Short mmCIF file of C-alpha atoms in Angstrom, two decimals:
data_model
loop_
_atom_site.label_atom_id
_atom_site.label_comp_id
_atom_site.label_asym_id
_atom_site.label_seq_id
_atom_site.Cartn_x
_atom_site.Cartn_y
_atom_site.Cartn_z
CA MET A 1 24.86 -16.07 7.78
CA GLU A 2 24.16 -19.81 7.82
CA ARG A 3 22.47 -19.56 11.21
CA LYS A 4 20.43 -16.53 10.11
CA LEU A 5 19.22 -18.38 7.02
CA ARG A 6 18.26 -21.47 9.03
CA LEU A 7 16.33 -19.36 11.53
CA ALA A 8 14.57 -17.57 8.69
CA ARG A 9 13.56 -20.92 7.22
CA LEU A 10 12.19 -22.08 10.57
CA ALA A 11 10.27 -18.82 10.93
CA THR A 12 8.79 -19.30 7.46
CA PHE A 13 7.73 -22.82 8.42
CA ALA A 14 6.04 -21.29 11.47
CA TYR A 15 4.03 -18.81 9.41
CA PHE A 16 2.96 -21.43 6.87
CA GLY A 17 1.90 -23.77 9.68
CA LEU A 18 0.10 -20.90 11.40
CA ASN A 19 -1.83 -20.02 8.25
CA GLY A 20 -2.90 -23.62 7.75
CA PHE A 21 -3.86 -23.88 11.41
CA LEU A 22 -5.98 -20.70 11.40
CA MET A 23 -7.82 -21.71 8.25
CA GLY A 24 -8.31 -25.25 9.56
CA ILE A 25 -9.78 -24.03 12.85
CA TRP A 26 -12.26 -21.92 10.91
CA VAL A 27 -13.26 -24.83 8.65
CA VAL A 28 -13.85 -27.14 11.63
CA HIS A 29 -16.22 -24.58 13.17
CA ILE A 30 -18.24 -23.75 10.05
CA PRO A 31 -21.30 -25.80 11.14
CA VAL A 32 -21.29 -24.24 14.61
CA VAL A 33 -20.92 -20.72 13.20
CA GLU A 34 -23.71 -21.40 10.71
CA ASP A 35 -26.08 -22.42 13.51
CA ARG A 36 -25.16 -19.43 15.68
CA ALA A 37 -25.76 -17.04 12.78
CA GLY A 38 -29.14 -18.67 12.06
CA ILE A 39 -28.54 -19.14 8.34
CA GLY A 40 -28.92 -22.04 5.92
CA HIS A 41 -26.48 -23.73 3.60
CA ALA A 42 -27.46 -21.58 0.62
CA VAL A 43 -26.81 -18.31 2.44
CA LEU A 44 -23.56 -19.68 3.84
CA GLY A 45 -22.43 -20.54 0.33
CA TRP A 46 -22.89 -16.95 -0.78
CA LEU A 47 -21.19 -15.60 2.33
CA LEU A 48 -18.17 -17.81 1.71
CA LEU A 49 -17.69 -15.90 -1.52
CA LEU A 50 -17.02 -12.85 0.65
CA LEU A 51 -14.21 -14.76 2.36
CA GLY A 52 -12.75 -15.51 -1.07
CA GLY A 53 -13.22 -11.94 -2.24
CA GLY A 54 -11.50 -10.60 0.86
CA ALA A 55 -8.61 -13.00 0.34
CA PHE A 56 -8.20 -11.91 -3.27
CA ALA A 57 -8.17 -8.25 -2.26
CA GLY A 58 -5.58 -8.96 0.45
CA MET A 59 -3.36 -10.79 -2.03
CA ARG A 60 -3.45 -7.98 -4.55
CA LEU A 61 -2.64 -5.37 -1.90
CA THR A 62 0.10 -7.23 -0.06
CA GLY A 63 2.37 -8.10 -2.99
CA PRO A 64 3.40 -4.51 -3.81
CA LEU A 65 3.66 -3.70 -0.09
CA ALA A 66 6.07 -6.58 0.41
CA ASP A 67 8.19 -5.29 -2.48
CA ARG A 68 8.23 -1.78 -1.05
CA PHE A 69 8.71 -2.43 2.67
CA GLY A 70 10.09 -5.98 2.66
CA ALA A 71 8.44 -9.24 3.64
CA ARG A 72 10.07 -8.95 7.07
CA ALA A 73 7.70 -6.09 7.87
CA VAL A 74 4.60 -7.35 6.06
CA VAL A 75 4.55 -11.02 7.13
CA PRO A 76 4.13 -10.44 10.90
CA LEU A 77 1.51 -7.73 10.38
CA SER A 78 -0.45 -9.99 8.06
CA ALA A 79 -0.22 -12.87 10.56
CA VAL A 80 -1.43 -10.60 13.37
CA LEU A 81 -4.39 -9.43 11.27
CA CYS A 82 -5.31 -13.00 10.31
CA SER A 83 -5.03 -14.18 13.93
CA VAL A 84 -7.04 -11.32 15.43
CA SER A 85 -9.79 -11.53 12.80
CA LEU A 86 -10.26 -15.27 13.41
CA VAL A 87 -12.57 -14.57 16.34
CA LEU A 88 -14.98 -12.45 14.29
CA PRO A 89 -16.96 -15.30 12.66
CA GLY A 90 -17.46 -16.85 16.10
CA LEU A 91 -19.09 -13.64 17.33
CA ALA A 92 -21.43 -13.21 14.34
CA GLU A 93 -25.16 -13.50 15.08
CA GLY A 94 -26.65 -12.93 11.65
CA ALA A 95 -25.94 -13.04 7.95
CA TRP A 96 -24.73 -9.43 7.72
CA SER A 97 -22.34 -9.65 10.64
CA LEU A 98 -21.02 -13.02 9.46
CA GLY A 99 -20.48 -11.65 5.97
CA ALA A 100 -18.49 -8.73 7.34
CA ALA A 101 -16.49 -11.07 9.58
CA LEU A 102 -15.63 -13.40 6.70
CA LEU A 103 -14.61 -10.47 4.53
CA VAL A 104 -12.13 -9.26 7.16
CA PHE A 105 -10.85 -12.75 7.95
CA GLY A 106 -10.46 -13.54 4.26
CA PHE A 107 -8.54 -10.30 3.77
CA GLY A 108 -6.13 -11.22 6.55
CA ASN A 109 -5.70 -14.72 5.14
CA GLY A 110 -4.95 -13.34 1.67
CA CYS A 111 -2.40 -10.90 3.08
CA LEU A 112 -0.62 -13.65 4.99
CA ASP A 113 -0.71 -16.04 2.03
CA VAL A 114 1.16 -13.73 -0.33
CA ALA A 115 3.48 -12.26 2.32
CA MET A 116 4.72 -15.64 3.57
CA ASN A 117 5.16 -16.97 0.02
CA THR A 118 7.17 -13.86 -0.87
CA HIS A 119 9.44 -14.43 2.11
CA ALA A 120 9.68 -18.13 1.18
CA VAL A 121 11.08 -17.04 -2.19
CA GLN A 122 13.70 -14.96 -0.38
CA VAL A 123 14.69 -17.93 1.78
CA GLU A 124 14.87 -20.16 -1.29
CA ARG A 125 17.11 -17.62 -2.99
CA GLY A 126 19.43 -17.78 0.00
CA TYR A 127 19.55 -21.58 -0.02
CA ARG A 128 20.08 -21.64 -3.81
CA ARG A 129 18.06 -24.83 -4.10
CA PRO A 130 14.34 -25.68 -4.03
CA VAL A 131 12.77 -25.40 -0.56
CA MET A 132 9.32 -24.02 -1.43
CA SER A 133 7.28 -27.23 -1.44
CA ALA A 134 8.21 -28.10 2.14
CA PHE A 135 6.67 -24.82 3.30
CA HIS A 136 3.39 -25.75 1.60
CA ALA A 137 3.56 -29.19 3.20
CA VAL A 138 3.73 -27.55 6.64
CA PHE A 139 0.64 -25.51 5.71
CA SER A 140 -1.17 -28.83 5.24
CA VAL A 141 0.19 -30.12 8.54
CA GLY A 142 -1.18 -27.00 10.23
CA GLY A 143 -4.62 -27.84 8.87
CA VAL A 144 -4.41 -31.38 10.21
CA LEU A 145 -3.40 -30.09 13.65
CA ALA A 146 -6.31 -27.66 13.57
CA ALA A 147 -8.73 -30.50 12.84
CA LEU A 148 -7.43 -32.43 15.85
CA VAL A 149 -7.54 -29.42 18.18
CA GLY A 150 -10.96 -28.36 16.93
CA ALA A 151 -12.39 -31.83 17.37
CA ARG A 152 -11.16 -31.88 20.96
CA THR A 153 -12.50 -28.44 21.90
CA LEU A 154 -15.85 -29.25 20.31
CA SER A 155 -16.03 -32.47 22.33
CA TRP A 156 -15.42 -30.38 25.45
CA GLY A 157 -18.38 -28.18 24.55
CA TRP A 158 -16.38 -24.99 23.99
CA SER A 159 -18.24 -22.33 22.02
CA ALA A 160 -16.93 -21.21 18.65
CA ALA A 161 -16.21 -17.73 20.03
CA VAL A 162 -14.07 -19.08 22.89
CA THR A 163 -12.13 -21.52 20.71
CA LEU A 164 -11.54 -19.07 17.87
CA ALA A 165 -10.49 -16.35 20.30
CA GLY A 166 -8.11 -18.71 22.09
CA MET A 167 -6.55 -20.03 18.89
CA GLY A 168 -6.33 -16.47 17.55
CA ALA A 169 -4.37 -15.51 20.67
CA VAL A 170 -2.02 -18.44 20.10
CA GLY A 171 -1.58 -17.29 16.51
CA LEU A 172 -0.89 -13.74 17.64
CA LEU A 173 1.83 -14.97 19.99
CA ALA A 174 3.39 -17.15 17.28
CA ALA A 175 3.35 -14.26 14.80
CA VAL A 176 5.24 -12.01 17.20
CA LEU A 177 7.77 -14.63 18.33
CA ALA A 178 8.72 -15.68 14.80
CA ALA A 179 9.09 -12.16 13.42
CA PRO A 180 12.70 -11.39 14.52
CA ALA A 181 14.04 -14.36 12.53
CA LEU A 182 12.73 -13.12 9.19
CA LEU A 183 15.27 -11.96 6.61
CA ARG A 184 15.91 -8.33 5.82
CA PRO A 185 15.61 -7.57 2.09
CA GLU A 186 19.27 -6.58 1.72
CA SER A 187 20.57 -9.69 3.50
CA THR A 188 18.45 -11.91 1.26
CA VAL A 189 19.86 -10.43 -1.92
CA SER A 190 23.42 -10.79 -0.67
CA THR A 191 23.05 -14.47 0.25
CA GLY A 192 21.52 -15.35 -3.07
CA SER A 193 23.48 -13.12 -5.41
CA ALA A 194 24.77 -16.03 -7.43
CA GLY A 195 21.65 -18.15 -7.33
CA PRO A 196 18.05 -17.78 -8.39
CA ALA A 197 18.13 -14.03 -7.79
CA GLU A 198 20.27 -13.70 -10.88
CA GLU A 199 18.42 -16.37 -12.80
CA GLY A 200 15.19 -14.42 -12.74
CA PRO A 201 16.24 -11.27 -14.63
CA LYS A 202 18.43 -13.34 -16.94
CA SER A 203 15.52 -15.57 -17.77
CA SER A 204 13.13 -12.72 -18.36
CA THR A 205 15.59 -11.06 -20.70
CA GLY A 206 16.05 -14.26 -22.57
CA THR A 207 12.34 -14.76 -23.04
CA GLY A 208 11.69 -11.17 -23.95
CA THR A 209 9.23 -10.63 -21.15
CA GLY A 210 11.15 -7.82 -19.52
CA ALA A 211 10.41 -8.72 -15.96
CA GLY A 212 12.97 -6.38 -14.63
CA THR A 213 12.74 -3.60 -17.19
CA GLY A 214 9.14 -3.15 -18.28
CA ARG A 215 6.54 -1.37 -16.24
CA GLY A 216 3.79 -3.80 -17.21
CA THR A 217 3.39 -7.33 -15.95
CA PRO A 218 5.54 -9.73 -18.02
CA ALA A 219 3.64 -12.18 -20.20
CA ARG A 220 5.48 -15.04 -18.48
CA ILE A 221 3.97 -14.06 -15.12
CA TRP A 222 0.46 -14.13 -16.54
CA ALA A 223 1.23 -17.52 -18.11
CA LEU A 224 2.30 -18.82 -14.69
CA ALA A 225 -0.88 -17.34 -13.21
CA ALA A 226 -2.98 -19.12 -15.84
CA LEU A 227 -1.31 -22.42 -14.94
CA ALA A 228 -2.02 -21.72 -11.26
CA LEU A 229 -5.68 -21.09 -12.07
CA MET A 230 -5.98 -24.42 -13.92
CA LEU A 231 -4.15 -26.50 -11.34
CA MET A 232 -5.80 -24.90 -8.31
CA LEU A 233 -9.22 -25.32 -9.91
CA ALA A 234 -8.38 -29.02 -10.17
CA GLU A 235 -7.28 -29.00 -6.53
CA GLY A 236 -10.53 -27.30 -5.54
CA VAL A 237 -12.48 -30.09 -7.22
CA ALA A 238 -10.93 -32.57 -4.81
CA ASN A 239 -11.67 -30.33 -1.84
CA ASP A 240 -15.32 -29.84 -2.75
CA TRP A 241 -16.41 -32.94 -4.66
CA SER A 242 -14.23 -35.95 -3.77
CA VAL A 243 -16.37 -37.17 -0.87
CA LEU A 244 -19.64 -36.48 -2.67
CA ALA A 245 -18.46 -38.34 -5.77
CA LEU A 246 -17.66 -41.50 -3.83
CA GLU A 247 -20.94 -41.35 -1.96
CA ASP A 248 -23.33 -40.43 -4.79
CA VAL A 249 -21.69 -42.07 -7.81
CA LEU A 250 -20.38 -45.28 -6.24
CA GLY A 251 -22.82 -45.54 -3.33
CA ALA A 252 -20.08 -45.64 -0.67
CA PRO A 253 -21.09 -45.25 3.00
CA ALA A 254 -20.41 -41.80 4.46
CA ALA A 255 -17.46 -43.02 6.52
CA THR A 256 -15.86 -44.66 3.49
CA ALA A 257 -16.55 -41.64 1.27
CA ALA A 258 -14.69 -39.41 3.72
CA LEU A 259 -11.56 -41.41 2.94
CA ALA A 260 -11.52 -39.91 -0.57
CA TYR A 261 -10.54 -36.47 0.67
CA GLY A 262 -8.32 -38.00 3.34
CA ALA A 263 -6.40 -39.94 0.68
CA PHE A 264 -6.05 -36.83 -1.47
CA ALA A 265 -4.91 -34.57 1.39
CA THR A 266 -2.43 -37.12 2.74
CA ALA A 267 -0.91 -37.62 -0.71
CA MET A 268 -0.64 -33.85 -1.16
CA THR A 269 1.24 -33.47 2.13
CA VAL A 270 3.62 -36.38 1.53
CA GLY A 271 4.23 -35.26 -2.03
CA ARG A 272 5.12 -31.74 -0.97
CA LEU A 273 7.58 -33.07 1.59
CA LEU A 274 9.36 -34.98 -1.20
CA THR A 275 9.10 -32.46 -4.03
CA ASP A 276 12.02 -30.19 -3.13
CA ARG A 277 14.59 -32.96 -3.51
CA VAL A 278 13.05 -34.09 -6.79
CA ALA A 279 12.95 -30.49 -8.07
CA ALA A 280 16.61 -30.02 -7.16
CA ARG A 281 17.46 -33.08 -9.25
CA PHE A 282 15.17 -32.70 -12.25
CA GLY A 283 14.00 -29.08 -12.20
CA PRO A 284 10.59 -27.40 -11.86
CA VAL A 285 9.55 -28.10 -15.46
CA ALA A 286 9.64 -31.84 -14.83
CA ILE A 287 7.73 -31.45 -11.55
CA VAL A 288 4.85 -29.60 -13.22
CA ARG A 289 4.87 -31.59 -16.46
CA TYR A 290 4.90 -35.08 -15.01
CA GLY A 291 3.03 -34.11 -11.86
CA ALA A 292 0.13 -32.68 -13.87
CA LEU A 293 0.14 -35.77 -16.12
CA LEU A 294 0.08 -38.02 -13.05
CA ALA A 295 -2.82 -35.99 -11.65
CA ALA A 296 -4.70 -36.38 -14.95
CA VAL A 297 -4.17 -40.15 -14.85
CA GLY A 298 -5.35 -40.37 -11.23
CA LEU A 299 -8.51 -38.35 -11.81
CA SER A 300 -9.21 -40.30 -15.01
CA ALA A 301 -9.23 -43.45 -12.87
CA VAL A 302 -11.85 -41.80 -10.67
CA VAL A 303 -13.95 -40.97 -13.75
CA VAL A 304 -14.03 -44.52 -15.11
CA SER A 305 -13.96 -46.48 -11.85
CA SER A 306 -16.94 -48.46 -10.61
CA TRP A 307 -14.85 -49.93 -7.79
CA ILE A 308 -14.39 -47.98 -4.55
CA PRO A 309 -10.76 -49.03 -3.87
CA LEU A 310 -9.75 -47.96 -7.39
CA ALA A 311 -11.46 -44.60 -6.91
CA LEU A 312 -9.61 -44.09 -3.62
CA ALA A 313 -6.36 -44.98 -5.36
CA GLY A 314 -7.24 -42.46 -8.08
CA TRP A 315 -7.73 -39.65 -5.56
CA THR A 316 -4.39 -40.60 -3.97
CA VAL A 317 -2.56 -40.45 -7.30
CA PHE A 318 -4.36 -37.20 -8.12
CA GLY A 319 -3.11 -35.61 -4.91
CA MET A 320 0.43 -36.90 -5.35
CA GLY A 321 0.57 -35.49 -8.88
CA LEU A 322 -0.74 -32.05 -7.93
CA SER A 323 1.29 -31.79 -4.73
CA GLY A 324 4.41 -30.14 -6.11
CA CYS A 325 2.97 -28.14 -8.99
CA VAL A 326 1.67 -24.93 -7.43
CA PRO A 327 4.74 -24.31 -5.20
CA GLN A 328 6.89 -24.38 -8.35
CA LEU A 329 4.69 -21.70 -9.92
CA PHE A 330 4.98 -19.45 -6.86
CA SER A 331 8.73 -19.97 -6.78
CA ALA A 332 9.15 -19.18 -10.48
CA ALA A 333 7.06 -16.03 -10.14
CA GLY A 334 9.07 -14.84 -7.13
CA HIS A 335 12.44 -15.46 -8.81
CA ALA A 336 11.45 -13.84 -12.12
CA ASP A 337 12.33 -10.40 -10.75
CA PRO A 338 13.60 -10.01 -7.15
CA GLU A 339 12.51 -6.36 -7.07
CA ALA A 340 8.91 -7.29 -7.90
CA ALA A 341 8.76 -10.69 -6.20
CA GLY A 342 5.78 -9.79 -4.02
CA ALA A 343 3.73 -8.33 -6.86
CA ASN A 344 4.44 -11.30 -9.11
CA VAL A 345 3.60 -13.83 -6.39
CA SER A 346 0.37 -11.95 -5.67
CA ARG A 347 -0.64 -12.17 -9.33
CA VAL A 348 -0.01 -15.90 -9.55
CA ALA A 349 -1.54 -16.63 -6.14
CA GLY A 350 -4.53 -14.37 -6.76
CA LEU A 351 -5.49 -15.92 -10.09
CA GLY A 352 -4.85 -19.37 -8.67
CA TYR A 353 -7.14 -18.62 -5.75
CA LEU A 354 -9.86 -17.58 -8.18
CA GLY A 355 -9.43 -20.98 -9.79
CA MET A 356 -9.90 -22.63 -6.42
CA LEU A 357 -13.14 -20.70 -5.93
CA ALA A 358 -14.30 -21.42 -9.47
CA GLY A 359 -14.24 -25.19 -8.94
CA PRO A 360 -17.68 -25.46 -7.31
CA ALA A 361 -19.15 -22.86 -9.67
CA VAL A 362 -17.96 -24.76 -12.75
CA ILE A 363 -18.51 -28.38 -11.73
CA GLY A 364 -21.91 -27.78 -10.13
CA PRO A 365 -23.68 -26.59 -13.32
CA LEU A 366 -22.01 -29.35 -15.33
CA THR A 367 -23.72 -31.95 -13.14
CA HIS A 368 -27.04 -30.83 -14.65
CA LEU A 369 -25.77 -32.10 -18.01
CA VAL A 370 -23.58 -35.08 -17.13
CA PRO A 371 -22.94 -37.30 -14.08
CA LEU A 372 -20.55 -35.90 -11.48
CA ASN A 373 -17.72 -38.27 -12.32
CA VAL A 374 -17.96 -37.35 -16.03
CA ALA A 375 -17.78 -33.66 -15.09
CA PHE A 376 -14.32 -34.42 -13.69
CA LEU A 377 -13.09 -34.68 -17.28
CA LEU A 378 -12.81 -30.88 -17.21
CA PRO A 379 -10.07 -30.81 -14.54
CA VAL A 380 -8.48 -33.79 -16.29
CA ALA A 381 -8.23 -31.68 -19.43
CA LEU A 382 -6.88 -28.70 -17.45
CA CYS A 383 -4.15 -30.88 -15.95
CA ALA A 384 -3.23 -32.10 -19.42
CA VAL A 385 -3.01 -28.53 -20.72
CA ALA A 386 -0.85 -27.53 -17.73
CA ALA A 387 1.48 -30.44 -18.43
CA GLY A 388 1.88 -29.31 -22.03
CA ALA A 389 2.60 -25.72 -20.98
CA ALA A 390 5.07 -26.60 -18.21
CA GLY A 391 7.99 -25.37 -20.30
CA ILE A 392 7.13 -21.80 -19.28
CA LEU A 393 8.88 -22.54 -15.97
CA ARG A 394 12.20 -23.18 -17.69
CA ALA A 395 14.64 -20.60 -16.37
CA GLU A 396 16.89 -20.60 -19.42
CA PRO A 397 15.22 -21.37 -22.75
CA GLY A 398 18.60 -22.22 -24.26
CA ALA A 399 18.84 -25.25 -21.99
CA ALA A 400 15.74 -26.92 -23.37
CA ALA A 401 17.55 -30.11 -24.19
CA GLY A 402 18.48 -30.69 -20.61
CA GLY A 403 15.72 -29.58 -18.31
CA ALA A 404 17.36 -31.55 -15.54
CA GLU A 405 20.80 -30.12 -16.14
CA PRO A 406 20.11 -26.58 -14.87
CA ALA A 407 18.49 -28.15 -11.80
CA ARG A 408 21.63 -30.20 -11.12
CA GLU A 409 23.72 -27.08 -11.45
CA ARG A 410 21.52 -25.22 -8.99
CA ALA A 411 21.68 -28.11 -6.55
CA GLU A 412 25.48 -28.04 -6.64
CA ILE A 413 25.79 -24.32 -6.03
CA PRO A 414 25.51 -24.57 -2.21
CA GLU A 415 28.38 -27.05 -2.11
CA ALA A 416 30.55 -24.76 -4.15
CA ALA A 417 29.55 -21.79 -2.03
CA GLY A 418 29.86 -23.36 1.39
CA ALA A 419 31.61 -20.29 2.73
CA SER A 420 28.39 -18.33 2.50
CA GLY A 421 26.53 -20.90 4.57
CA ALA A 422 23.75 -21.10 1.96
CA SER A 423 23.91 -24.87 1.82
CA GLY A 424 22.18 -25.10 5.20
#
């Protein structure tokens, strides 16, 4: 069982890396695709909403399917769909065809996003300790690899269609090769029967949400989804506005301004690689509470800074603070009720994704009223609210006095259960 669990974890890493790679390859080729389609920035902005809408639809559909048929069946199919549909934007020759291509590609991305996170919850239940953040870190690594590969193929003069088709074929191969290592639903429950799989229903009963008994969505799941919306909106602000803020507000050269997003993305990746160990020691409540506070402090430094190095440091601290928050929300949603893990993850991921899309729509209009850096006070406030509401992640409300204590107990479970091989 230990070997099966390790292989399942490696396979989950593969799918997270694949998803980050496929999305990264698309992002690198956006300017080329825009030129081929003969559209301007404004039209592209509207068409990108179709990519987001397709992703949201895929998330909402895939969660219940993963609960019914198992993530083992849904993850590879979602990865195949995402890989095959990658070539479509490269073939588009007009606004209508590009819109349709982005809708399909976004749908595949949304399906893979929820499916792989649902399986990550199953792996985490088997390990009986936090492992979710490392998966999200590998997603970021996949994006970095895509940027390097895309830069090279563009320098060679490859067309978008050829590159996207080739990388889609690589993704298709990876999706098929990693599939046999995924966990079956029954084996996952058996390996984690004394760990988070039991914590979820116990916690929902204790909070009165009825995650395992009611037919409606528990209030706790919607609370987690609201936190995801706030934190992912803040993350989207860094993705969309960090470079522009350094360039327009502080007058930084374009090359220097690009370092703002680089600092944020690097801090996010490093933070996610470290978060699992910290979560095992102090628990998810502490990760979200102090991480969101740290993010608020970092972005506040960006707001008040008139010095470029301080602003870069602020974006770094902002990324480090946010890095571990969202994976904890996905994990808590998946463990709340093992029989509805996919549906619950899809709700949290879907609302969080809407927050990511809402970032440009919210900050943009605010810049007509206040300077761009002052508009960042909105995500600062959202991070502060998320920090105050982090207690919703607490698995057992009766253990409020020792948020770190339940985490220590969970971290010790694998050692006490070495015979099952769950300690990895």
